[in-house]
Protein backbone atom coordinates (compact mmCIF):
# COMPACT_ATOMS: atom_id res chain seq x y z
CA UNK A 1 0.00 0.00 0.00
CA UNK A 2 1.28 3.44 -0.89
CA UNK A 3 1.36 6.22 1.68
CA UNK A 4 -1.58 8.64 1.65
CA UNK A 5 0.50 11.62 0.46
CA UNK A 6 1.82 9.76 -2.57
CA UNK A 7 -1.59 8.22 -3.34
CA UNK A 8 -3.29 11.63 -3.29
CA UNK A 9 -0.60 13.12 -5.54
CA UNK A 10 -0.96 10.24 -7.99
CA UNK A 11 -4.75 10.63 -8.02
CA UNK A 12 -4.44 14.35 -8.78
CA UNK A 13 -1.92 13.68 -11.55
CA UNK A 14 -4.20 11.09 -13.15
CA UNK A 15 -7.01 13.62 -13.33
CA UNK A 16 -10.23 12.52 -14.96
CA UNK A 17 -8.65 10.28 -17.60
CA UNK A 18 -10.08 6.77 -17.79
CA UNK A 19 -6.99 5.05 -19.21
CA UNK A 20 -5.76 4.05 -15.74
CA UNK A 21 -7.39 4.17 -12.31
CA UNK A 22 -6.16 4.09 -8.73
CA UNK A 23 -7.76 1.22 -6.79
CA UNK A 24 -7.87 1.76 -3.03
CA UNK A 25 -10.43 -0.83 -1.90
CA UNK A 26 -8.97 -3.77 0.00
CA UNK A 27 -10.99 -6.20 -2.13
CA UNK A 28 -10.37 -4.38 -5.44
CA UNK A 29 -8.41 -5.92 -8.32
CA UNK A 30 -5.33 -4.24 -9.75
CA UNK A 31 -2.67 -5.20 -12.28
CA UNK A 32 0.02 -3.16 -10.52
CA UNK A 33 0.66 -2.22 -6.91
CA UNK A 34 2.23 0.84 -5.30
CA UNK A 35 4.20 0.14 -2.13
CA UNK A 36 6.26 2.48 -0.03
CA UNK A 37 9.60 1.11 1.13
CA UNK A 38 11.46 3.62 3.25
CA UNK A 39 11.88 6.81 1.21
CA UNK A 40 10.83 5.20 -2.08
CA UNK A 41 7.57 4.21 -3.74
CA UNK A 42 7.84 1.04 -5.84
CA UNK A 43 5.63 -0.18 -8.68
CA UNK A 44 5.16 -3.94 -8.27
CA UNK A 45 3.67 -6.36 -10.77
CA UNK A 46 1.44 -9.32 -10.03
CA UNK A 47 4.58 -11.45 -9.97
CA UNK A 48 5.79 -9.57 -6.90
CA UNK A 49 8.82 -8.02 -8.59
CA UNK A 50 9.50 -4.29 -8.49
CA UNK A 51 9.17 -2.67 -11.90
CA UNK A 52 10.40 0.82 -11.05
CA UNK A 53 10.94 3.00 -8.00
CA UNK A 54 10.58 6.71 -7.30
CA UNK A 55 11.12 9.00 -4.34
CA UNK A 56 8.03 8.90 -2.13
CA UNK A 57 5.79 11.94 -1.94
CA UNK A 58 4.18 14.34 -4.42
CA UNK A 59 7.34 15.48 -6.23
CA UNK A 60 7.54 12.26 -8.26
CA UNK A 61 3.85 11.95 -9.11
CA UNK A 62 4.27 13.02 -12.76
CA UNK A 63 7.00 10.46 -13.45
CA UNK A 64 5.17 7.80 -11.46
CA UNK A 65 1.92 8.24 -13.40
CA UNK A 66 3.85 8.22 -16.69
CA UNK A 67 5.40 4.91 -15.63
CA UNK A 68 1.99 3.49 -14.73
CA UNK A 69 0.63 4.50 -18.14
CA UNK A 70 3.68 2.95 -19.75
CA UNK A 71 3.04 -0.31 -17.88
CA UNK A 72 -0.59 -0.21 -19.00
CA UNK A 73 0.50 0.38 -22.59
CA UNK A 74 2.95 -2.53 -22.37
CA UNK A 75 0.11 -4.74 -21.17
CA UNK A 76 -2.08 -3.64 -24.09
CA UNK A 77 0.67 -4.31 -26.63
CA UNK A 78 1.70 -7.54 -24.94
CA UNK A 79 -1.87 -8.83 -25.12
CA UNK A 80 -2.10 -8.10 -28.84
CA UNK A 81 -0.80 -11.52 -29.79
CA UNK A 82 -2.46 -13.74 -32.39
CA UNK A 83 -2.39 -17.31 -31.15
CA UNK A 84 -4.24 -18.46 -34.25
CA UNK A 85 -2.31 -16.60 -36.93
CA UNK A 86 -1.90 -18.55 -40.14
CA UNK A 87 1.38 -17.05 -41.38
CA UNK A 88 4.69 -16.30 -39.74
CA UNK A 89 6.10 -12.86 -38.95
CA UNK A 90 9.66 -12.32 -37.75
CA UNK A 91 11.23 -9.27 -36.12
CA UNK A 92 14.90 -8.88 -35.22
CA UNK A 93 17.64 -6.32 -34.69
CA UNK A 94 20.71 -6.05 -36.91
CA UNK A 95 23.15 -8.80 -36.01
CA UNK A 96 20.49 -10.30 -33.71
CA UNK A 97 21.73 -7.92 -31.04
CA UNK A 98 19.93 -7.96 -27.68
CA UNK A 99 20.16 -4.20 -27.27
CA UNK A 100 22.11 -0.97 -27.69
CA UNK A 101 24.19 1.60 -25.90
CA UNK A 102 22.88 5.13 -25.42
CA UNK A 103 23.25 7.10 -28.66
CA UNK A 104 23.72 4.01 -30.83
CA UNK A 105 21.80 3.89 -34.11
CA UNK A 106 19.10 1.23 -34.33
CA UNK A 107 18.09 -0.82 -37.35
CA UNK A 108 15.14 -3.19 -37.31
CA UNK A 109 14.45 -6.09 -39.66
CA UNK A 110 11.14 -7.77 -40.40
CA UNK A 111 9.84 -10.49 -42.67
CA UNK A 112 6.42 -12.00 -43.31
CA UNK A 113 5.27 -15.16 -45.01
CA UNK A 114 2.39 -13.16 -46.50
CA UNK A 115 2.46 -9.83 -48.32
CA UNK A 116 0.74 -6.95 -46.59
CA UNK A 117 1.41 -3.74 -44.70
CA UNK A 118 3.93 -3.61 -41.87
CA UNK A 119 3.38 -1.47 -38.77
CA UNK A 120 6.08 -1.40 -36.09
CA UNK A 121 5.37 0.02 -32.62
CA UNK A 122 7.88 0.72 -29.86
CA UNK A 123 7.27 0.88 -26.15
CA UNK A 124 10.40 2.75 -25.15
CA UNK A 125 12.36 2.86 -21.93
CA UNK A 126 10.75 6.27 -21.35
CA UNK A 127 7.31 4.58 -21.15
CA UNK A 128 6.19 6.22 -24.41
CA UNK A 129 4.45 4.39 -27.25
CA UNK A 130 5.83 5.34 -30.67
CA UNK A 131 4.81 4.21 -34.14
CA UNK A 132 8.26 3.70 -35.66
CA UNK A 133 7.10 2.51 -39.08
CA UNK A 134 5.53 3.89 -41.19
CA UNK A 135 6.24 7.54 -40.37
CA UNK A 136 6.23 10.94 -42.06
CA UNK A 137 9.69 10.31 -43.50
CA UNK A 138 8.80 6.99 -45.09
CA UNK A 139 5.10 6.29 -45.56
CA UNK A 140 5.30 3.23 -47.82
CA UNK A 141 5.03 0.27 -45.44
CA UNK A 142 4.23 -2.49 -47.92
CA UNK A 143 6.07 -5.73 -47.26
CA UNK A 144 6.47 -8.54 -49.79
CA UNK A 145 5.99 -12.20 -48.92
CA UNK A 146 9.16 -13.91 -47.66
CA UNK A 147 11.27 -10.79 -48.23
CA UNK A 148 13.26 -8.98 -45.57
CA UNK A 149 12.36 -5.35 -44.92
CA UNK A 150 14.96 -3.28 -43.06
CA UNK A 151 14.51 0.21 -41.65
CA UNK A 152 15.81 2.79 -41.52
CA UNK A 153 17.99 2.61 -44.61
CA UNK A 154 20.12 5.44 -45.98
CA UNK A 155 17.48 6.47 -48.52
CA UNK A 156 14.60 6.67 -46.03
CA UNK A 157 15.65 10.03 -44.62
CA UNK A 158 15.59 9.27 -40.90
CA UNK A 159 17.54 7.57 -38.12
CA UNK A 160 16.46 5.85 -34.91
CA UNK A 161 18.81 6.46 -32.00
CA UNK A 162 18.85 4.73 -28.62
CA UNK A 163 17.64 7.41 -26.22
CA UNK A 164 17.80 7.63 -22.42
CA UNK A 165 16.86 6.38 -19.97
CA UNK A 166 18.65 3.05 -19.90
CA UNK A 167 16.33 0.11 -19.40
CA UNK A 168 14.21 -2.44 -21.22
CA UNK A 169 11.82 -1.75 -24.08
CA UNK A 170 9.63 -3.74 -26.44
CA UNK A 171 8.91 -3.58 -30.17
CA UNK A 172 5.83 -5.20 -31.73
CA UNK A 173 5.18 -5.62 -35.44
CA UNK A 174 1.85 -6.14 -37.19
CA UNK A 175 1.30 -7.31 -40.77
CA UNK A 176 -2.20 -6.63 -42.07
CA UNK A 177 -3.87 -6.90 -45.47
CA UNK A 178 -4.70 -3.19 -45.38
CA UNK A 179 -2.79 -0.26 -43.81
CA UNK A 180 -3.76 0.53 -40.23
CA UNK A 181 -5.89 3.63 -39.70
CA UNK A 182 -3.59 5.52 -37.31
CA UNK A 183 -2.93 9.20 -36.61
CA UNK A 184 0.02 10.82 -38.36
CA UNK A 185 2.57 13.42 -37.32
CA UNK A 186 3.85 15.61 -40.17
CA UNK A 187 7.06 16.25 -38.23
CA UNK A 188 8.12 12.66 -37.60
CA UNK A 189 6.81 9.86 -35.41
CA UNK A 190 3.45 9.52 -33.69
CA UNK A 191 4.04 9.22 -29.93
CA UNK A 192 1.66 8.73 -27.01
CA UNK A 193 0.84 6.54 -24.05
CA UNK A 194 -1.81 3.96 -23.24
CA UNK A 195 -4.39 5.87 -25.30
CA UNK A 196 -2.24 5.42 -28.41
CA UNK A 197 -1.82 1.72 -27.56
CA UNK A 198 -5.61 1.43 -27.41
CA UNK A 199 -5.87 3.26 -30.76
CA UNK A 200 -3.41 0.79 -32.30
CA UNK A 201 -5.36 -2.17 -30.92
CA UNK A 202 -8.58 -0.77 -32.38
CA UNK A 203 -6.91 -0.22 -35.76
CA UNK A 204 -5.66 -3.82 -35.83
CA UNK A 205 -9.15 -5.12 -35.00
CA UNK A 206 -10.65 -2.98 -37.77
CA UNK A 207 -8.07 -4.12 -40.33
CA UNK A 208 -8.49 -7.77 -39.32
CA UNK A 209 -12.26 -7.73 -39.71
CA UNK A 210 -14.93 -9.58 -37.76
CA UNK A 211 -15.30 -13.34 -37.73
CA UNK A 212 -18.27 -14.70 -39.68
CA UNK A 213 -21.38 -14.86 -37.56
CA UNK A 214 -19.69 -13.18 -34.61
CA UNK A 215 -19.27 -9.41 -35.06
CA UNK A 216 -17.50 -9.05 -31.71
CA UNK A 217 -14.82 -11.64 -32.54
CA UNK A 218 -11.72 -10.64 -34.51
CA UNK A 219 -10.58 -12.74 -37.46
CA UNK A 220 -7.24 -14.45 -36.83
CA UNK A 221 -6.31 -15.41 -40.40
CA UNK A 222 -5.98 -11.88 -41.79
CA UNK A 223 -3.13 -10.55 -39.69
CA UNK A 224 0.10 -11.61 -38.06
CA UNK A 225 2.34 -10.21 -35.35
CA UNK A 226 5.74 -10.62 -33.73
CA UNK A 227 7.59 -8.89 -30.91
CA UNK A 228 11.07 -8.46 -29.48
CA UNK A 229 12.48 -7.16 -26.21
CA UNK A 230 15.65 -5.05 -26.15
CA UNK A 231 17.87 -3.39 -23.57
CA UNK A 232 19.42 0.07 -23.69
CA UNK A 233 22.55 0.35 -21.56
CA UNK A 234 24.56 3.34 -20.40
PDB file of C-alpha atoms in Angstrom:
ATOM      1  CA  UNK A   1       0.000   0.000   0.000  1.00  0.00           C
ATOM      2  CA  UNK A   2       1.277   3.440  -0.890  1.00  0.00           C
ATOM      3  CA  UNK A   3       1.356   6.221   1.684  1.00  0.00           C
ATOM      4  CA  UNK A   4      -1.580   8.642   1.649  1.00  0.00           C
ATOM      5  CA  UNK A   5       0.495  11.621   0.457  1.00  0.00           C
ATOM      6  CA  UNK A   6       1.820   9.759  -2.568  1.00  0.00           C
ATOM      7  CA  UNK A   7      -1.587   8.218  -3.343  1.00  0.00           C
ATOM      8  CA  UNK A   8      -3.290  11.634  -3.293  1.00  0.00           C
ATOM      9  CA  UNK A   9      -0.596  13.116  -5.537  1.00  0.00           C
ATOM     10  CA  UNK A  10      -0.964  10.243  -7.994  1.00  0.00           C
ATOM     11  CA  UNK A  11      -4.751  10.630  -8.021  1.00  0.00           C
ATOM     12  CA  UNK A  12      -4.441  14.352  -8.775  1.00  0.00           C
ATOM     13  CA  UNK A  13      -1.919  13.680 -11.550  1.00  0.00           C
ATOM     14  CA  UNK A  14      -4.201  11.092 -13.151  1.00  0.00           C
ATOM     15  CA  UNK A  15      -7.012  13.622 -13.334  1.00  0.00           C
ATOM     16  CA  UNK A  16     -10.231  12.518 -14.961  1.00  0.00           C
ATOM     17  CA  UNK A  17      -8.646  10.278 -17.603  1.00  0.00           C
ATOM     18  CA  UNK A  18     -10.075   6.767 -17.788  1.00  0.00           C
ATOM     19  CA  UNK A  19      -6.993   5.050 -19.208  1.00  0.00           C
ATOM     20  CA  UNK A  20      -5.762   4.055 -15.739  1.00  0.00           C
ATOM     21  CA  UNK A  21      -7.389   4.171 -12.310  1.00  0.00           C
ATOM     22  CA  UNK A  22      -6.162   4.089  -8.730  1.00  0.00           C
ATOM     23  CA  UNK A  23      -7.760   1.219  -6.794  1.00  0.00           C
ATOM     24  CA  UNK A  24      -7.868   1.760  -3.030  1.00  0.00           C
ATOM     25  CA  UNK A  25     -10.431  -0.833  -1.902  1.00  0.00           C
ATOM     26  CA  UNK A  26      -8.966  -3.772  -0.003  1.00  0.00           C
ATOM     27  CA  UNK A  27     -10.991  -6.203  -2.133  1.00  0.00           C
ATOM     28  CA  UNK A  28     -10.372  -4.384  -5.438  1.00  0.00           C
ATOM     29  CA  UNK A  29      -8.412  -5.920  -8.321  1.00  0.00           C
ATOM     30  CA  UNK A  30      -5.327  -4.236  -9.748  1.00  0.00           C
ATOM     31  CA  UNK A  31      -2.669  -5.203 -12.284  1.00  0.00           C
ATOM     32  CA  UNK A  32       0.018  -3.160 -10.516  1.00  0.00           C
ATOM     33  CA  UNK A  33       0.665  -2.220  -6.906  1.00  0.00           C
ATOM     34  CA  UNK A  34       2.226   0.838  -5.298  1.00  0.00           C
ATOM     35  CA  UNK A  35       4.196   0.138  -2.135  1.00  0.00           C
ATOM     36  CA  UNK A  36       6.261   2.479  -0.032  1.00  0.00           C
ATOM     37  CA  UNK A  37       9.596   1.110   1.130  1.00  0.00           C
ATOM     38  CA  UNK A  38      11.462   3.622   3.254  1.00  0.00           C
ATOM     39  CA  UNK A  39      11.881   6.810   1.210  1.00  0.00           C
ATOM     40  CA  UNK A  40      10.827   5.203  -2.075  1.00  0.00           C
ATOM     41  CA  UNK A  41       7.575   4.206  -3.737  1.00  0.00           C
ATOM     42  CA  UNK A  42       7.844   1.042  -5.845  1.00  0.00           C
ATOM     43  CA  UNK A  43       5.631  -0.179  -8.678  1.00  0.00           C
ATOM     44  CA  UNK A  44       5.160  -3.940  -8.270  1.00  0.00           C
ATOM     45  CA  UNK A  45       3.670  -6.359 -10.766  1.00  0.00           C
ATOM     46  CA  UNK A  46       1.441  -9.320 -10.028  1.00  0.00           C
ATOM     47  CA  UNK A  47       4.583 -11.448  -9.973  1.00  0.00           C
ATOM     48  CA  UNK A  48       5.789  -9.565  -6.899  1.00  0.00           C
ATOM     49  CA  UNK A  49       8.815  -8.023  -8.595  1.00  0.00           C
ATOM     50  CA  UNK A  50       9.496  -4.293  -8.488  1.00  0.00           C
ATOM     51  CA  UNK A  51       9.171  -2.670 -11.898  1.00  0.00           C
ATOM     52  CA  UNK A  52      10.399   0.820 -11.046  1.00  0.00           C
ATOM     53  CA  UNK A  53      10.944   2.997  -7.997  1.00  0.00           C
ATOM     54  CA  UNK A  54      10.575   6.711  -7.301  1.00  0.00           C
ATOM     55  CA  UNK A  55      11.121   9.005  -4.336  1.00  0.00           C
ATOM     56  CA  UNK A  56       8.026   8.898  -2.130  1.00  0.00           C
ATOM     57  CA  UNK A  57       5.789  11.945  -1.944  1.00  0.00           C
ATOM     58  CA  UNK A  58       4.182  14.339  -4.424  1.00  0.00           C
ATOM     59  CA  UNK A  59       7.344  15.480  -6.228  1.00  0.00           C
ATOM     60  CA  UNK A  60       7.541  12.257  -8.256  1.00  0.00           C
ATOM     61  CA  UNK A  61       3.849  11.955  -9.111  1.00  0.00           C
ATOM     62  CA  UNK A  62       4.274  13.020 -12.759  1.00  0.00           C
ATOM     63  CA  UNK A  63       7.003  10.463 -13.449  1.00  0.00           C
ATOM     64  CA  UNK A  64       5.166   7.796 -11.456  1.00  0.00           C
ATOM     65  CA  UNK A  65       1.920   8.242 -13.402  1.00  0.00           C
ATOM     66  CA  UNK A  66       3.853   8.221 -16.689  1.00  0.00           C
ATOM     67  CA  UNK A  67       5.405   4.912 -15.634  1.00  0.00           C
ATOM     68  CA  UNK A  68       1.985   3.492 -14.732  1.00  0.00           C
ATOM     69  CA  UNK A  69       0.633   4.499 -18.137  1.00  0.00           C
ATOM     70  CA  UNK A  70       3.684   2.945 -19.749  1.00  0.00           C
ATOM     71  CA  UNK A  71       3.045  -0.314 -17.880  1.00  0.00           C
ATOM     72  CA  UNK A  72      -0.589  -0.208 -18.996  1.00  0.00           C
ATOM     73  CA  UNK A  73       0.501   0.383 -22.593  1.00  0.00           C
ATOM     74  CA  UNK A  74       2.955  -2.528 -22.370  1.00  0.00           C
ATOM     75  CA  UNK A  75       0.112  -4.740 -21.167  1.00  0.00           C
ATOM     76  CA  UNK A  76      -2.080  -3.641 -24.085  1.00  0.00           C
ATOM     77  CA  UNK A  77       0.668  -4.306 -26.629  1.00  0.00           C
ATOM     78  CA  UNK A  78       1.699  -7.535 -24.944  1.00  0.00           C
ATOM     79  CA  UNK A  79      -1.867  -8.830 -25.116  1.00  0.00           C
ATOM     80  CA  UNK A  80      -2.099  -8.101 -28.844  1.00  0.00           C
ATOM     81  CA  UNK A  81      -0.797 -11.524 -29.788  1.00  0.00           C
ATOM     82  CA  UNK A  82      -2.456 -13.736 -32.394  1.00  0.00           C
ATOM     83  CA  UNK A  83      -2.388 -17.309 -31.152  1.00  0.00           C
ATOM     84  CA  UNK A  84      -4.241 -18.461 -34.247  1.00  0.00           C
ATOM     85  CA  UNK A  85      -2.313 -16.598 -36.929  1.00  0.00           C
ATOM     86  CA  UNK A  86      -1.899 -18.547 -40.135  1.00  0.00           C
ATOM     87  CA  UNK A  87       1.380 -17.052 -41.383  1.00  0.00           C
ATOM     88  CA  UNK A  88       4.686 -16.302 -39.743  1.00  0.00           C
ATOM     89  CA  UNK A  89       6.098 -12.856 -38.954  1.00  0.00           C
ATOM     90  CA  UNK A  90       9.665 -12.321 -37.751  1.00  0.00           C
ATOM     91  CA  UNK A  91      11.227  -9.274 -36.122  1.00  0.00           C
ATOM     92  CA  UNK A  92      14.895  -8.883 -35.221  1.00  0.00           C
ATOM     93  CA  UNK A  93      17.642  -6.315 -34.691  1.00  0.00           C
ATOM     94  CA  UNK A  94      20.711  -6.051 -36.912  1.00  0.00           C
ATOM     95  CA  UNK A  95      23.146  -8.804 -36.014  1.00  0.00           C
ATOM     96  CA  UNK A  96      20.493 -10.300 -33.710  1.00  0.00           C
ATOM     97  CA  UNK A  97      21.731  -7.917 -31.042  1.00  0.00           C
ATOM     98  CA  UNK A  98      19.933  -7.960 -27.678  1.00  0.00           C
ATOM     99  CA  UNK A  99      20.164  -4.198 -27.273  1.00  0.00           C
ATOM    100  CA  UNK A 100      22.112  -0.968 -27.688  1.00  0.00           C
ATOM    101  CA  UNK A 101      24.195   1.602 -25.897  1.00  0.00           C
ATOM    102  CA  UNK A 102      22.876   5.127 -25.422  1.00  0.00           C
ATOM    103  CA  UNK A 103      23.250   7.102 -28.656  1.00  0.00           C
ATOM    104  CA  UNK A 104      23.719   4.012 -30.829  1.00  0.00           C
ATOM    105  CA  UNK A 105      21.795   3.889 -34.115  1.00  0.00           C
ATOM    106  CA  UNK A 106      19.105   1.231 -34.329  1.00  0.00           C
ATOM    107  CA  UNK A 107      18.094  -0.824 -37.355  1.00  0.00           C
ATOM    108  CA  UNK A 108      15.141  -3.191 -37.313  1.00  0.00           C
ATOM    109  CA  UNK A 109      14.446  -6.088 -39.659  1.00  0.00           C
ATOM    110  CA  UNK A 110      11.137  -7.766 -40.396  1.00  0.00           C
ATOM    111  CA  UNK A 111       9.836 -10.494 -42.670  1.00  0.00           C
ATOM    112  CA  UNK A 112       6.422 -12.000 -43.311  1.00  0.00           C
ATOM    113  CA  UNK A 113       5.271 -15.162 -45.011  1.00  0.00           C
ATOM    114  CA  UNK A 114       2.393 -13.158 -46.498  1.00  0.00           C
ATOM    115  CA  UNK A 115       2.459  -9.835 -48.320  1.00  0.00           C
ATOM    116  CA  UNK A 116       0.744  -6.950 -46.588  1.00  0.00           C
ATOM    117  CA  UNK A 117       1.415  -3.739 -44.703  1.00  0.00           C
ATOM    118  CA  UNK A 118       3.932  -3.608 -41.872  1.00  0.00           C
ATOM    119  CA  UNK A 119       3.380  -1.472 -38.771  1.00  0.00           C
ATOM    120  CA  UNK A 120       6.081  -1.400 -36.086  1.00  0.00           C
ATOM    121  CA  UNK A 121       5.366   0.018 -32.624  1.00  0.00           C
ATOM    122  CA  UNK A 122       7.879   0.715 -29.862  1.00  0.00           C
ATOM    123  CA  UNK A 123       7.273   0.878 -26.149  1.00  0.00           C
ATOM    124  CA  UNK A 124      10.402   2.748 -25.151  1.00  0.00           C
ATOM    125  CA  UNK A 125      12.356   2.864 -21.930  1.00  0.00           C
ATOM    126  CA  UNK A 126      10.749   6.274 -21.349  1.00  0.00           C
ATOM    127  CA  UNK A 127       7.305   4.581 -21.151  1.00  0.00           C
ATOM    128  CA  UNK A 128       6.185   6.216 -24.407  1.00  0.00           C
ATOM    129  CA  UNK A 129       4.451   4.390 -27.246  1.00  0.00           C
ATOM    130  CA  UNK A 130       5.835   5.342 -30.668  1.00  0.00           C
ATOM    131  CA  UNK A 131       4.812   4.207 -34.143  1.00  0.00           C
ATOM    132  CA  UNK A 132       8.259   3.701 -35.663  1.00  0.00           C
ATOM    133  CA  UNK A 133       7.101   2.506 -39.076  1.00  0.00           C
ATOM    134  CA  UNK A 134       5.525   3.891 -41.185  1.00  0.00           C
ATOM    135  CA  UNK A 135       6.242   7.543 -40.371  1.00  0.00           C
ATOM    136  CA  UNK A 136       6.226  10.937 -42.056  1.00  0.00           C
ATOM    137  CA  UNK A 137       9.694  10.311 -43.499  1.00  0.00           C
ATOM    138  CA  UNK A 138       8.799   6.988 -45.088  1.00  0.00           C
ATOM    139  CA  UNK A 139       5.099   6.288 -45.564  1.00  0.00           C
ATOM    140  CA  UNK A 140       5.298   3.234 -47.816  1.00  0.00           C
ATOM    141  CA  UNK A 141       5.027   0.270 -45.443  1.00  0.00           C
ATOM    142  CA  UNK A 142       4.232  -2.488 -47.922  1.00  0.00           C
ATOM    143  CA  UNK A 143       6.072  -5.731 -47.256  1.00  0.00           C
ATOM    144  CA  UNK A 144       6.466  -8.543 -49.795  1.00  0.00           C
ATOM    145  CA  UNK A 145       5.986 -12.197 -48.924  1.00  0.00           C
ATOM    146  CA  UNK A 146       9.158 -13.909 -47.657  1.00  0.00           C
ATOM    147  CA  UNK A 147      11.270 -10.794 -48.235  1.00  0.00           C
ATOM    148  CA  UNK A 148      13.265  -8.976 -45.569  1.00  0.00           C
ATOM    149  CA  UNK A 149      12.358  -5.346 -44.916  1.00  0.00           C
ATOM    150  CA  UNK A 150      14.958  -3.281 -43.062  1.00  0.00           C
ATOM    151  CA  UNK A 151      14.514   0.214 -41.650  1.00  0.00           C
ATOM    152  CA  UNK A 152      15.810   2.787 -41.519  1.00  0.00           C
ATOM    153  CA  UNK A 153      17.988   2.613 -44.607  1.00  0.00           C
ATOM    154  CA  UNK A 154      20.124   5.439 -45.984  1.00  0.00           C
ATOM    155  CA  UNK A 155      17.482   6.468 -48.523  1.00  0.00           C
ATOM    156  CA  UNK A 156      14.596   6.674 -46.032  1.00  0.00           C
ATOM    157  CA  UNK A 157      15.650  10.031 -44.618  1.00  0.00           C
ATOM    158  CA  UNK A 158      15.587   9.268 -40.898  1.00  0.00           C
ATOM    159  CA  UNK A 159      17.540   7.573 -38.121  1.00  0.00           C
ATOM    160  CA  UNK A 160      16.462   5.851 -34.914  1.00  0.00           C
ATOM    161  CA  UNK A 161      18.812   6.459 -32.003  1.00  0.00           C
ATOM    162  CA  UNK A 162      18.847   4.732 -28.622  1.00  0.00           C
ATOM    163  CA  UNK A 163      17.637   7.415 -26.225  1.00  0.00           C
ATOM    164  CA  UNK A 164      17.797   7.626 -22.425  1.00  0.00           C
ATOM    165  CA  UNK A 165      16.859   6.384 -19.971  1.00  0.00           C
ATOM    166  CA  UNK A 166      18.645   3.054 -19.899  1.00  0.00           C
ATOM    167  CA  UNK A 167      16.333   0.110 -19.397  1.00  0.00           C
ATOM    168  CA  UNK A 168      14.208  -2.437 -21.219  1.00  0.00           C
ATOM    169  CA  UNK A 169      11.824  -1.754 -24.085  1.00  0.00           C
ATOM    170  CA  UNK A 170       9.632  -3.744 -26.444  1.00  0.00           C
ATOM    171  CA  UNK A 171       8.910  -3.580 -30.166  1.00  0.00           C
ATOM    172  CA  UNK A 172       5.832  -5.200 -31.726  1.00  0.00           C
ATOM    173  CA  UNK A 173       5.181  -5.618 -35.441  1.00  0.00           C
ATOM    174  CA  UNK A 174       1.853  -6.141 -37.187  1.00  0.00           C
ATOM    175  CA  UNK A 175       1.302  -7.309 -40.766  1.00  0.00           C
ATOM    176  CA  UNK A 176      -2.205  -6.633 -42.070  1.00  0.00           C
ATOM    177  CA  UNK A 177      -3.866  -6.903 -45.473  1.00  0.00           C
ATOM    178  CA  UNK A 178      -4.695  -3.186 -45.376  1.00  0.00           C
ATOM    179  CA  UNK A 179      -2.791  -0.264 -43.808  1.00  0.00           C
ATOM    180  CA  UNK A 180      -3.763   0.535 -40.233  1.00  0.00           C
ATOM    181  CA  UNK A 181      -5.885   3.629 -39.695  1.00  0.00           C
ATOM    182  CA  UNK A 182      -3.593   5.524 -37.315  1.00  0.00           C
ATOM    183  CA  UNK A 183      -2.929   9.202 -36.612  1.00  0.00           C
ATOM    184  CA  UNK A 184       0.024  10.822 -38.356  1.00  0.00           C
ATOM    185  CA  UNK A 185       2.565  13.423 -37.320  1.00  0.00           C
ATOM    186  CA  UNK A 186       3.852  15.613 -40.166  1.00  0.00           C
ATOM    187  CA  UNK A 187       7.060  16.251 -38.234  1.00  0.00           C
ATOM    188  CA  UNK A 188       8.117  12.657 -37.604  1.00  0.00           C
ATOM    189  CA  UNK A 189       6.806   9.855 -35.407  1.00  0.00           C
ATOM    190  CA  UNK A 190       3.445   9.517 -33.689  1.00  0.00           C
ATOM    191  CA  UNK A 191       4.040   9.216 -29.934  1.00  0.00           C
ATOM    192  CA  UNK A 192       1.662   8.727 -27.013  1.00  0.00           C
ATOM    193  CA  UNK A 193       0.837   6.537 -24.049  1.00  0.00           C
ATOM    194  CA  UNK A 194      -1.807   3.964 -23.240  1.00  0.00           C
ATOM    195  CA  UNK A 195      -4.393   5.865 -25.303  1.00  0.00           C
ATOM    196  CA  UNK A 196      -2.243   5.415 -28.412  1.00  0.00           C
ATOM    197  CA  UNK A 197      -1.816   1.720 -27.557  1.00  0.00           C
ATOM    198  CA  UNK A 198      -5.614   1.433 -27.415  1.00  0.00           C
ATOM    199  CA  UNK A 199      -5.872   3.261 -30.756  1.00  0.00           C
ATOM    200  CA  UNK A 200      -3.412   0.794 -32.303  1.00  0.00           C
ATOM    201  CA  UNK A 201      -5.365  -2.173 -30.923  1.00  0.00           C
ATOM    202  CA  UNK A 202      -8.580  -0.770 -32.378  1.00  0.00           C
ATOM    203  CA  UNK A 203      -6.906  -0.219 -35.764  1.00  0.00           C
ATOM    204  CA  UNK A 204      -5.661  -3.824 -35.827  1.00  0.00           C
ATOM    205  CA  UNK A 205      -9.146  -5.116 -35.000  1.00  0.00           C
ATOM    206  CA  UNK A 206     -10.648  -2.979 -37.768  1.00  0.00           C
ATOM    207  CA  UNK A 207      -8.075  -4.121 -40.330  1.00  0.00           C
ATOM    208  CA  UNK A 208      -8.494  -7.767 -39.322  1.00  0.00           C
ATOM    209  CA  UNK A 209     -12.257  -7.731 -39.714  1.00  0.00           C
ATOM    210  CA  UNK A 210     -14.929  -9.581 -37.756  1.00  0.00           C
ATOM    211  CA  UNK A 211     -15.300 -13.344 -37.728  1.00  0.00           C
ATOM    212  CA  UNK A 212     -18.266 -14.703 -39.677  1.00  0.00           C
ATOM    213  CA  UNK A 213     -21.383 -14.859 -37.555  1.00  0.00           C
ATOM    214  CA  UNK A 214     -19.687 -13.180 -34.606  1.00  0.00           C
ATOM    215  CA  UNK A 215     -19.274  -9.412 -35.064  1.00  0.00           C
ATOM    216  CA  UNK A 216     -17.499  -9.047 -31.713  1.00  0.00           C
ATOM    217  CA  UNK A 217     -14.820 -11.640 -32.537  1.00  0.00           C
ATOM    218  CA  UNK A 218     -11.723 -10.643 -34.507  1.00  0.00           C
ATOM    219  CA  UNK A 219     -10.577 -12.738 -37.458  1.00  0.00           C
ATOM    220  CA  UNK A 220      -7.240 -14.450 -36.830  1.00  0.00           C
ATOM    221  CA  UNK A 221      -6.315 -15.409 -40.401  1.00  0.00           C
ATOM    222  CA  UNK A 222      -5.980 -11.885 -41.793  1.00  0.00           C
ATOM    223  CA  UNK A 223      -3.126 -10.545 -39.687  1.00  0.00           C
ATOM    224  CA  UNK A 224       0.103 -11.606 -38.055  1.00  0.00           C
ATOM    225  CA  UNK A 225       2.337 -10.208 -35.347  1.00  0.00           C
ATOM    226  CA  UNK A 226       5.738 -10.624 -33.725  1.00  0.00           C
ATOM    227  CA  UNK A 227       7.595  -8.888 -30.908  1.00  0.00           C
ATOM    228  CA  UNK A 228      11.066  -8.459 -29.478  1.00  0.00           C
ATOM    229  CA  UNK A 229      12.482  -7.157 -26.213  1.00  0.00           C
ATOM    230  CA  UNK A 230      15.648  -5.048 -26.148  1.00  0.00           C
ATOM    231  CA  UNK A 231      17.868  -3.388 -23.575  1.00  0.00           C
ATOM    232  CA  UNK A 232      19.423   0.072 -23.690  1.00  0.00           C
ATOM    233  CA  UNK A 233      22.548   0.347 -21.563  1.00  0.00           C
ATOM    234  CA  UNK A 234      24.559   3.345 -20.397  1.00  0.00           C
TER     235      UNK A 234
END
